[in-house]
Coordinates of N, CA and C in Angstrom, one line a residue:
Chain K
X504 N 2.0 -10.4 16.8 CA 1.2 -9.6 15.8 C 2.1 -8.4 15.5
X505 N 2.3 -8.2 14.2 CA 3.1 -7.1 13.7 C 2.4 -5.8 14.0
X506 N 3.2 -4.8 14.5 CA 2.6 -3.5 14.8 C 3.5 -2.4 14.2
X507 N 2.8 -1.6 13.4 CA 3.5 -0.4 12.8 C 2.8 0.8 13.3
X508 N 3.5 1.6 14.0 CA 2.9 2.8 14.6 C 3.4 4.1 13.9
X509 N 2.6 5.1 13.8 CA 3.0 6.4 13.2 C 2.8 7.4 14.3
X510 N 3.6 8.4 14.4 CA 3.7 9.3 15.5 C 2.4 10.2 15.6
X511 N 1.8 10.5 14.5 CA 0.6 11.4 14.6 C -0.4 10.9 13.7
X512 N -1.7 11.0 14.0 CA -2.8 10.7 13.1 C -3.1 11.8 12.2
X513 N -3.1 13.0 12.8 CA -3.4 14.3 12.1 C -2.3 15.3 12.4
X514 N -2.0 16.0 11.4 CA -0.9 17.1 11.5 C -1.3 18.2 10.6
X515 N -1.2 19.4 11.2 CA -1.4 20.6 10.4 C -0.2 21.5 10.4
X516 N 0.4 21.8 9.3 CA 1.6 22.6 9.2 C 1.4 23.8 8.3
X517 N 2.3 24.7 8.4 CA 2.3 25.9 7.5 C 3.3 25.7 6.3
X518 N 3.1 26.3 5.2 CA 4.0 26.3 4.1 C 5.4 26.8 4.5
X519 N 6.4 26.0 4.1 CA 7.7 26.3 4.5 C 8.3 25.7 5.7
X520 N 7.4 25.1 6.5 CA 7.8 24.5 7.8 C 8.6 23.2 7.5
X521 N 9.4 22.8 8.3 CA 10.1 21.5 8.2 C 9.2 20.5 9.0
X522 N 8.9 19.4 8.4 CA 7.9 18.4 9.0 C 8.6 17.0 9.1
X523 N 8.4 16.4 10.3 CA 9.0 15.1 10.5 C 7.8 14.2 10.8
X524 N 7.8 13.1 10.0 CA 6.8 12.0 10.3 C 7.6 10.8 10.7
X525 N 7.2 10.2 11.8 CA 7.9 9.1 12.4 C 7.1 7.8 12.3
X526 N 7.9 6.7 12.1 CA 7.2 5.4 12.0 C 8.1 4.4 12.8
X527 N 7.4 3.6 13.5 CA 8.1 2.5 14.3 C 7.5 1.2 14.1
X528 N 8.3 0.2 13.9 CA 7.7 -1.2 13.8 C 8.4 -2.1 14.8
X529 N 7.7 -3.1 15.3 CA 8.1 -3.9 16.4 C 8.5 -5.3 16.0
X530 N 8.6 -5.6 14.7 CA 8.9 -7.0 14.3 C 10.2 -7.2 13.7
X531 N 11.1 -6.3 13.9 CA 12.5 -6.5 13.5 C 12.6 -6.7 11.9
X532 N 11.7 -6.0 11.2 CA 11.7 -6.1 9.7 C 12.9 -5.3 9.2
X533 N 13.5 -5.8 8.1 CA 14.6 -5.1 7.5 C 14.1 -3.9 6.7
X534 N 13.0 -4.1 6.0 CA 12.5 -3.2 5.0 C 11.4 -2.3 5.5
X535 N 11.5 -1.0 5.3 CA 10.5 -0.1 5.6 C 10.2 0.9 4.5
X536 N 9.0 1.4 4.4 CA 8.5 2.1 3.2 C 7.7 3.3 3.7
X537 N 7.8 4.4 2.9 CA 6.8 5.5 3.0 C 6.1 5.7 1.7
X538 N 4.7 5.7 1.9 CA 3.9 6.0 0.7 C 3.0 7.2 1.0
X539 N 2.6 7.9 0.0 CA 1.5 8.8 0.1 C 0.3 8.3 -0.7
X540 N -0.9 8.6 -0.1 CA -2.1 8.1 -0.6 C -3.0 9.3 -1.0
X541 N -3.4 9.4 -2.2 CA -4.2 10.4 -2.7 C -5.4 9.8 -3.5
X542 N -6.6 10.4 -3.4 CA -7.8 9.8 -4.1 C -7.5 9.7 -5.6
X543 N -7.8 8.6 -6.2 CA -7.6 8.3 -7.6 C -6.2 8.0 -8.0
X544 N -5.2 8.2 -7.1 CA -3.8 7.9 -7.5 C -3.3 6.7 -6.7
X545 N -4.0 6.2 -5.8 CA -3.6 5.0 -5.1 C -2.5 5.3 -4.1
X546 N -1.6 4.3 -3.9 CA -0.5 4.4 -3.0 C 0.8 4.6 -3.9
X547 N 1.5 5.7 -3.6 CA 2.7 5.9 -4.4 C 3.9 5.9 -3.5
X548 N 4.9 5.2 -3.8 CA 6.1 5.0 -3.0 C 7.0 6.2 -3.1
X549 N 7.3 6.8 -1.9 CA 8.1 7.9 -1.8 C 9.6 7.5 -1.6
X550 N 9.9 6.7 -0.6 CA 11.2 6.2 -0.3 C 11.1 4.9 0.4
X551 N 12.1 4.1 0.3 CA 12.1 2.9 1.1 C 13.5 2.7 1.6
X552 N 13.6 1.8 2.6 CA 14.9 1.5 3.3 C 15.0 0.0 3.5
X553 N 16.1 -0.6 3.1 CA 16.3 -2.1 3.2 C 17.2 -2.4 4.4
X554 N 17.7 -1.4 5.0 CA 18.6 -1.7 6.2 C 18.9 -0.3 6.9
X555 N 19.5 -0.4 8.0 CA 19.8 0.8 8.8 C 20.7 1.7 7.9
X556 N 20.5 3.0 7.9 CA 21.2 4.0 7.1 C 21.2 3.8 5.6
X557 N 20.4 2.8 5.1 CA 20.3 2.6 3.7 C 18.9 3.1 3.2
X558 N 18.9 3.8 2.1 CA 17.7 4.3 1.5 C 17.7 4.2 0.0
X559 N 16.5 4.1 -0.5 CA 16.3 4.1 -2.0 C 15.2 5.0 -2.3
X560 N 15.3 5.8 -3.4 CA 14.2 6.6 -3.9 C 13.1 5.7 -4.5
X561 N 11.8 6.1 -4.2 CA 10.7 5.4 -4.8 C 10.3 6.2 -6.0
X562 N 9.0 6.2 -6.3 CA 8.5 6.8 -7.5 C 8.3 8.3 -7.4
X563 N 8.2 8.9 -6.2 CA 7.9 10.3 -6.1 C 8.7 10.9 -4.9
X564 N 10.1 10.9 -5.0 CA 10.9 11.3 -3.9 C 11.1 12.8 -3.8
X565 N 10.7 13.6 -4.8 CA 11.0 15.0 -4.8 C 10.3 15.7 -3.7
X566 N 11.1 16.5 -3.0 CA 10.5 17.3 -1.8 C 10.5 16.6 -0.5
X567 N 11.0 15.3 -0.5 CA 11.1 14.5 0.7 C 12.5 14.0 0.9
X568 N 12.8 13.7 2.1 CA 14.0 12.9 2.5 C 13.6 12.0 3.6
X569 N 14.5 11.0 3.9 CA 14.2 10.0 4.9 C 15.5 9.8 5.8
X570 N 15.2 9.2 6.9 CA 16.3 8.9 7.8 C 16.0 7.5 8.5
X571 N 17.0 6.7 8.5 CA 16.8 5.4 9.3 C 18.1 5.1 10.1
X572 N 18.1 5.6 11.3 CA 19.2 5.5 12.2 C 19.1 4.2 13.0
X573 N 17.9 3.7 13.2 CA 17.7 2.4 14.0 C 16.8 1.5 13.1
X574 N 16.9 0.3 13.3 CA 16.2 -0.7 12.5 C 14.7 -0.5 12.6
X575 N 14.2 -0.2 13.8 CA 12.8 -0.2 14.0 C 12.2 1.2 13.6
X576 N 12.9 2.2 13.3 CA 12.4 3.5 13.1 C 12.8 4.1 11.7
X577 N 11.8 4.6 11.1 CA 12.0 5.2 9.7 C 11.3 6.5 9.7
X578 N 12.0 7.6 9.4 CA 11.4 8.9 9.4 C 11.3 9.5 8.0
X579 N 10.2 10.2 7.8 CA 10.0 10.9 6.5 C 10.1 12.4 6.9
X580 N 10.9 13.2 6.1 CA 11.1 14.6 6.4 C 10.7 15.4 5.1
X581 N 9.9 16.4 5.4 CA 9.6 17.4 4.4 C 10.4 18.6 4.8
X582 N 11.4 18.9 4.0 CA 12.3 20.0 4.3 C 11.7 21.3 4.4
X583 N 10.8 21.6 3.4 CA 10.0 22.8 3.4 C 8.6 22.5 2.8
X584 N 7.7 22.3 3.7 CA 6.4 21.8 3.3 C 5.7 22.7 2.3
X585 N 5.0 22.1 1.4 CA 4.2 22.9 0.4 C 2.8 22.4 0.4
X586 N 1.9 23.2 -0.1 CA 0.5 22.8 -0.1 C 0.2 21.5 -0.9
X587 N 1.0 21.3 -1.9 CA 0.8 20.1 -2.7 C 1.3 18.8 -2.0
X588 N 1.8 18.9 -0.8 CA 2.2 17.8 0.0 C 1.1 17.4 1.0
X589 N 0.0 18.1 1.0 CA -1.1 17.7 1.8 C -1.6 16.4 1.3
X590 N -1.6 15.4 2.2 CA -2.0 14.0 1.8 C -2.0 13.2 3.0
X591 N -2.4 11.9 2.7 CA -2.3 10.8 3.8 C -1.0 10.1 3.5
X592 N -0.2 10.0 4.6 CA 1.1 9.3 4.5 C 1.1 8.0 5.3
X593 N 1.5 7.0 4.6 CA 1.4 5.6 5.2 C 2.8 5.1 5.2
X594 N 3.1 4.5 6.4 CA 4.4 3.8 6.6 C 4.1 2.3 6.5
X595 N 5.1 1.5 6.1 CA 4.9 0.0 6.0 C 6.2 -0.6 6.3
X596 N 6.2 -1.9 6.7 CA 7.4 -2.7 6.9 C 7.2 -4.1 6.4
X597 N 8.3 -4.7 6.1 CA 8.2 -6.1 5.5 C 9.6 -6.8 5.8
X598 N 9.5 -8.0 6.1 CA 10.7 -8.8 6.3 C 11.3 -9.1 5.0
X599 N 12.6 -9.1 4.9 CA 13.3 -9.5 3.7 C 12.9 -10.9 3.3
X600 N 12.5 -11.1 2.1 CA 12.0 -12.4 1.6 C 10.6 -12.6 1.9
X601 N 10.0 -11.8 2.8 CA 8.6 -12.0 3.1 C 7.7 -11.4 2.0
X602 N 6.4 -11.8 2.0 CA 5.5 -11.3 1.0 C 4.5 -10.2 1.5
X603 N 4.3 -10.3 2.8 CA 3.3 -9.4 3.4 C 3.9 -8.1 3.9
X604 N 3.3 -7.0 3.4 CA 3.7 -5.7 3.9 C 2.7 -5.3 4.9
X605 N 3.1 -4.8 6.0 CA 2.3 -4.3 7.1 C 2.3 -2.8 7.2
X606 N 1.1 -2.2 7.2 CA 1.0 -0.8 7.2 C 0.6 -0.2 8.6
X607 N 1.1 1.0 8.8 CA 0.6 1.8 9.9 C -0.7 2.4 9.6
X608 N -1.3 3.1 10.6 CA -2.7 3.7 10.4 C -2.7 5.0 9.6
X609 N -1.5 5.5 9.3 CA -1.5 6.7 8.4 C -1.4 8.0 9.2
X610 N -0.8 9.0 8.6 CA -0.8 10.4 9.1 C -1.4 11.3 8.1
X611 N -2.5 11.9 8.4 CA -3.1 12.9 7.5 C -2.5 14.2 7.7
X612 N -1.7 14.7 6.8 CA -1.0 15.9 6.8 C -1.7 17.0 6.0
X613 N -2.0 18.1 6.6 CA -2.5 19.3 5.9 C -1.5 20.4 6.0
X614 N -1.1 20.9 4.8 CA -0.2 22.0 4.8 C -1.0 23.3 4.3
X615 N -1.0 24.3 5.2 CA -1.8 25.5 4.9 C -0.9 26.6 4.3
Chain V
X441 N 5.6 0.1 -17.7 CA 5.6 -1.4 -17.6 C 5.5 -1.8 -16.1
X442 N 5.8 -0.8 -15.2 CA 5.7 -1.1 -13.8 C 4.3 -0.9 -13.2
X443 N 3.3 -0.4 -14.1 CA 2.0 0.0 -13.6 C 1.1 -1.2 -13.4
X444 N 0.2 -1.0 -12.5 CA -0.9 -2.0 -12.3 C -2.2 -1.1 -12.5
X445 N -3.0 -1.5 -13.5 CA -4.2 -0.7 -13.8 C -5.4 -1.3 -13.1
X446 N -6.2 -0.5 -12.3 CA -7.3 -1.1 -11.6 C -8.6 -0.4 -11.9
X447 N -9.6 -1.2 -12.0 CA -11.0 -0.6 -12.3 C -12.0 -1.5 -11.6
X448 N -13.2 -0.9 -11.3 CA -13.5 0.5 -11.4 C -12.9 1.4 -10.3
X449 N -13.1 2.6 -10.3 CA -12.6 3.5 -9.3 C -13.5 3.4 -8.1
X450 N -14.8 3.2 -8.3 CA -15.8 3.1 -7.2 C -16.9 2.1 -7.7
X451 N -17.5 1.6 -6.7 CA -18.5 0.5 -6.9 C -19.5 0.5 -5.8
X452 N -20.8 0.4 -6.2 CA -21.9 0.3 -5.2 C -22.7 -0.9 -5.6
X453 N -22.8 -1.8 -4.6 CA -23.6 -3.0 -4.7 C -24.6 -3.1 -3.6
X454 N -25.6 -3.9 -3.8 CA -26.5 -4.2 -2.7 C -26.0 -5.4 -1.9
X455 N -26.4 -5.5 -0.7 CA -26.0 -6.6 0.2 C -26.4 -7.9 -0.5
X456 N -25.4 -8.8 -0.5 CA -25.6 -10.1 -1.2 C -25.1 -10.2 -2.6
X457 N -24.8 -9.0 -3.2 CA -24.3 -8.9 -4.5 C -22.9 -9.4 -4.6
X458 N -22.3 -9.5 -5.8 CA -21.0 -10.0 -6.0 C -20.2 -8.9 -6.7
X459 N -19.6 -8.0 -5.9 CA -18.7 -7.0 -6.6 C -17.5 -7.6 -7.2
X460 N -17.0 -7.1 -8.3 CA -15.8 -7.6 -9.0 C -14.9 -6.4 -9.3
X461 N -13.7 -6.6 -8.9 CA -12.7 -5.5 -9.1 C -11.6 -6.1 -10.0
X462 N -11.2 -5.4 -11.0 CA -10.3 -5.9 -12.0 C -9.0 -5.2 -12.0
X463 N -7.9 -5.9 -12.3 CA -6.6 -5.3 -12.4 C -5.8 -5.9 -13.6
X464 N -5.0 -5.1 -14.2 CA -4.2 -5.6 -15.3 C -2.8 -5.1 -15.2
X465 N -1.8 -5.9 -15.6 CA -0.4 -5.5 -15.5 C 0.3 -5.8 -16.8
X466 N 1.5 -5.3 -17.0 CA 2.3 -5.5 -18.2 C 3.6 -6.3 -17.9
X467 N 4.1 -6.1 -16.7 CA 5.4 -6.7 -16.4 C 5.3 -8.2 -16.1
X468 N 5.9 -9.0 -17.0 CA 5.8 -10.5 -16.7 C 6.7 -10.9 -15.6
X469 N 7.5 -10.1 -15.1 CA 8.4 -10.4 -14.0 C 7.7 -10.4 -12.6
X470 N 6.5 -9.9 -12.6 CA 5.7 -9.9 -11.4 C 5.4 -11.4 -11.0
X471 N 5.6 -11.7 -9.7 CA 5.3 -13.1 -9.3 C 4.5 -13.3 -8.1
X472 N 3.8 -12.2 -7.7 CA 3.0 -12.3 -6.5 C 2.0 -11.2 -6.6
X473 N 0.7 -11.5 -6.4 CA -0.4 -10.5 -6.6 C -1.3 -10.5 -5.4
X474 N -1.1 -9.5 -4.5 CA -1.9 -9.4 -3.3 C -3.0 -8.4 -3.5
X475 N -4.0 -8.6 -2.7 CA -5.1 -7.6 -2.6 C -5.1 -7.0 -1.1
X476 N -5.1 -5.7 -1.0 CA -5.2 -5.1 0.3 C -6.5 -4.4 0.5
X477 N -7.0 -4.5 1.7 CA -8.3 -3.9 2.1 C -8.0 -2.8 3.1
X478 N -8.6 -1.6 2.9 CA -8.4 -0.5 3.8 C -9.8 0.1 4.2
X479 N -10.0 0.1 5.5 CA -11.2 0.7 6.1 C -10.8 2.1 6.4
X480 N -11.9 3.0 6.5 CA -11.6 4.4 6.8 C -10.9 4.6 8.1
X481 N -9.8 5.4 8.1 CA -9.1 5.7 9.3 C -8.0 4.6 9.6
X482 N -7.9 3.6 8.7 CA -6.9 2.6 9.0 C -5.9 2.4 7.8
X483 N -4.8 1.8 8.1 CA -3.9 1.5 7.0 C -4.4 0.2 6.2
X484 N -3.9 0.1 5.0 CA -4.3 -1.1 4.2 C -3.8 -2.4 5.0
X485 N -4.5 -3.5 4.8 CA -4.1 -4.8 5.4 C -4.3 -5.8 4.3
X486 N -3.4 -6.8 4.3 CA -3.4 -7.9 3.3 C -4.7 -8.7 3.5
X487 N -5.4 -8.9 2.4 CA -6.7 -9.6 2.4 C -6.5 -11.0 1.8
X488 N -5.9 -11.1 0.7 CA -5.7 -12.4 0.0 C -4.7 -12.1 -1.1
X489 N -4.0 -13.2 -1.5 CA -2.9 -13.1 -2.5 C -2.9 -14.3 -3.3
X490 N -2.3 -14.2 -4.5 CA -2.2 -15.3 -5.4 C -0.8 -15.3 -6.1
X491 N -0.3 -16.5 -6.5 CA 0.9 -16.6 -7.3 C 0.4 -16.9 -8.7
X492 N 1.2 -16.6 -9.7 CA 0.8 -16.8 -11.1 C 0.7 -18.3 -11.6
X493 N 1.1 -19.2 -10.7 CA 1.0 -20.6 -11.2 C -0.4 -21.2 -10.8
X494 N -1.3 -20.5 -10.3 CA -2.6 -20.9 -10.0 C -3.6 -20.0 -10.7
X495 N -4.8 -20.5 -11.0 CA -5.8 -19.6 -11.7 C -6.8 -19.1 -10.8
X496 N -7.0 -19.6 -9.6 CA -8.0 -19.2 -8.6 C -7.6 -19.5 -7.2
X497 N -7.9 -18.5 -6.3 CA -7.7 -18.8 -4.9 C -8.9 -18.2 -4.1
X498 N -9.4 -19.1 -3.2 CA -10.5 -18.7 -2.4 C -10.1 -18.6 -0.9
X499 N -10.6 -17.6 -0.3 CA -10.5 -17.5 1.2 C -11.8 -16.9 1.7
X500 N -12.6 -17.8 2.3 CA -13.9 -17.4 2.7 C -14.7 -16.9 1.6
X501 N -15.2 -15.6 1.7 CA -16.1 -15.1 0.7 C -15.3 -14.4 -0.4
X502 N -14.0 -14.3 -0.3 CA -13.1 -13.6 -1.2 C -12.4 -14.6 -2.2
X503 N -12.5 -14.3 -3.5 CA -11.8 -15.1 -4.5 C -11.0 -14.3 -5.4
X504 N -9.8 -14.7 -5.7 CA -9.0 -14.1 -6.8 C -9.0 -15.0 -8.0
X505 N -9.3 -14.4 -9.1 CA -9.2 -15.1 -10.4 C -8.0 -14.6 -11.1
X506 N -7.2 -15.4 -11.7 CA -5.9 -15.0 -12.3 C -5.9 -15.5 -13.7
X507 N -5.6 -14.7 -14.7 CA -5.5 -15.1 -16.1 C -4.1 -14.6 -16.6
X508 N -3.2 -15.6 -16.5 CA -1.8 -15.3 -16.8 C -1.6 -14.8 -18.3
X509 N -2.3 -15.4 -19.2 CA -2.1 -15.1 -20.6 C -2.6 -13.7 -20.9
X510 N -3.7 -13.3 -20.2 CA -4.2 -12.0 -20.4 C -3.5 -10.9 -19.5
X511 N -2.7 -11.4 -18.6 CA -2.1 -10.5 -17.6 C -3.2 -9.7 -16.8
X512 N -4.2 -10.4 -16.4 CA -5.2 -9.8 -15.6 C -5.6 -10.6 -14.4
X513 N -6.0 -9.9 -13.3 CA -6.5 -10.7 -12.2 C -7.6 -9.9 -11.5
X514 N -8.5 -10.5 -10.9 CA -9.7 -9.9 -10.3 C -10.0 -10.4 -8.9
X515 N -10.7 -9.6 -8.2 CA -11.2 -9.9 -6.9 C -12.7 -10.0 -6.9
X516 N -13.3 -11.1 -6.4 CA -14.7 -11.3 -6.3 C -15.1 -11.4 -4.9
X517 N -16.1 -10.7 -4.4 CA -16.6 -10.9 -3.1 C -18.0 -11.5 -3.1
X518 N -18.1 -12.7 -2.6 CA -19.4 -13.4 -2.6 C -20.2 -12.9 -1.5
X519 N -21.5 -12.9 -1.7 CA -22.5 -12.6 -0.7 C -22.0 -11.3 0.1
X520 N -21.7 -10.3 -0.6 CA -21.1 -9.1 0.0 C -22.0 -8.5 1.2
X521 N -21.3 -8.0 2.2 CA -22.0 -7.5 3.4 C -21.6 -6.0 3.5
X522 N -22.4 -5.2 4.3 CA -22.1 -3.8 4.5 C -20.7 -3.7 5.2
X523 N -20.3 -4.6 6.0 CA -19.0 -4.6 6.6 C -17.8 -4.7 5.6
X524 N -18.1 -5.1 4.4 CA -17.1 -5.2 3.3 C -16.8 -3.8 2.7
X525 N -17.6 -2.9 3.0 CA -17.4 -1.5 2.5 C -16.0 -1.0 2.9
X526 N -15.2 -0.7 1.9 CA -13.8 -0.4 2.2 C -13.2 0.0 0.8
X527 N -12.0 0.4 0.9 CA -11.2 0.6 -0.4 C -10.3 -0.6 -0.6
X528 N -10.3 -1.1 -1.8 CA -9.5 -2.3 -2.2 C -8.4 -1.9 -3.1
X529 N -7.2 -2.4 -2.8 CA -6.1 -2.1 -3.7 C -5.5 -3.5 -4.2
X530 N -5.3 -3.6 -5.5 CA -4.6 -4.7 -6.0 C -3.1 -4.3 -6.1
X531 N -2.2 -5.2 -6.1 CA -0.8 -4.9 -6.2 C -0.1 -6.1 -6.9
X532 N 1.2 -5.8 -7.2 CA 2.0 -6.8 -7.8 C 3.4 -6.6 -7.3
X533 N 4.1 -7.7 -7.2 CA 5.5 -7.7 -6.7 C 6.4 -8.4 -7.7
X534 N 7.5 -7.8 -8.0 CA 8.5 -8.4 -8.9 C 9.4 -9.4 -8.1
X535 N 10.1 -10.2 -8.9 CA 11.0 -11.2 -8.2 C 12.5 -10.8 -8.4
X536 N 12.8 -9.6 -8.7 CA 14.2 -9.2 -8.8 C 14.4 -7.9 -8.0
X537 N 15.6 -7.5 -7.8 CA 15.9 -6.2 -7.2 C 15.3 -6.2 -5.8
X538 N 14.7 -5.0 -5.4 CA 14.2 -4.8 -4.1 C 12.8 -5.4 -3.9
X539 N 12.2 -5.9 -5.0 CA 10.9 -6.6 -4.9 C 9.9 -5.7 -4.3
X540 N 9.8 -4.5 -4.9 CA 8.8 -3.5 -4.4 C 7.4 -3.9 -4.8
X541 N 6.4 -3.6 -4.0 CA 5.0 -3.7 -4.4 C 4.6 -2.5 -5.3
X542 N 3.9 -2.8 -6.4 CA 3.3 -1.8 -7.2 C 1.8 -1.9 -7.0
X543 N 1.2 -0.8 -6.6 CA -0.2 -0.8 -6.2 C -1.0 -0.2 -7.4
X544 N -2.3 -0.7 -7.5 CA -3.3 -0.1 -8.3 C -3.8 1.1 -7.6
X545 N -4.7 1.8 -8.3 CA -5.2 3.1 -7.8 C -6.3 3.0 -6.8
X546 N -6.8 1.8 -6.6 CA -7.8 1.6 -5.6 C -9.2 1.6 -6.1
X547 N -10.1 0.9 -5.4 CA -11.5 0.8 -5.7 C -12.3 1.0 -4.4
X548 N -13.1 2.0 -4.4 CA -13.9 2.3 -3.2 C -15.2 1.5 -3.3
X549 N -15.4 0.6 -2.5 CA -16.6 -0.3 -2.5 C -17.6 0.1 -1.4
X550 N -18.8 0.3 -1.8 CA -19.9 0.5 -0.8 C -20.9 -0.6 -1.0
X551 N -21.2 -1.3 0.1 CA -22.3 -2.3 0.0 C -23.4 -1.8 0.8
X552 N -24.5 -1.6 0.1 CA -25.7 -1.0 0.8 C -26.5 -2.1 1.5
X553 N -27.1 -1.7 2.6 CA -27.9 -2.8 3.4 C -29.1 -3.3 2.6

């Protein structure tokens, strides 16, 4: 059974802080994704990675960066958090050539 | 052209009713159309999916209807139950490049007892 875990369920940070969101998957998937989920806007892709140290911008990469040093781990970094980054962040993974994307439980980030 | 438009945004039905959620797309390069179900406090999980070479797929009480010429697809939930109350996302995946999933904006379904 595929498991995608995220380091925190809830996080409260202050404006200007550097924020790290961690995601780990245990199924040796090549592809990992970070989305943010906002009411009425659905799931929007921030960044994805198709291999270790490889990354591609998604639809809304501004204000975010990512790191993938190991295959199982994909980190989302907010260099200087802002209030408009308050959201639910979802990590997902998928095998190359696979159709099913597996999501973690999400991290609800509040930036004050 | 990469968008998937989903409606309605929210839906309330009584137990036993048949909620229908609709999605439309423009990109004819999409070749896989999944629906994801998300319960409160959980991440989305794959519910059912269809390829464009079939017009309908059923899995239990869940049915996808697919109209290739109209570039539309819909989710029907037969004999809906309160436990079906969740947010539903349609999505589409292309067959080129990184084959990213493009998600609809979601439908919040409430099935009243």
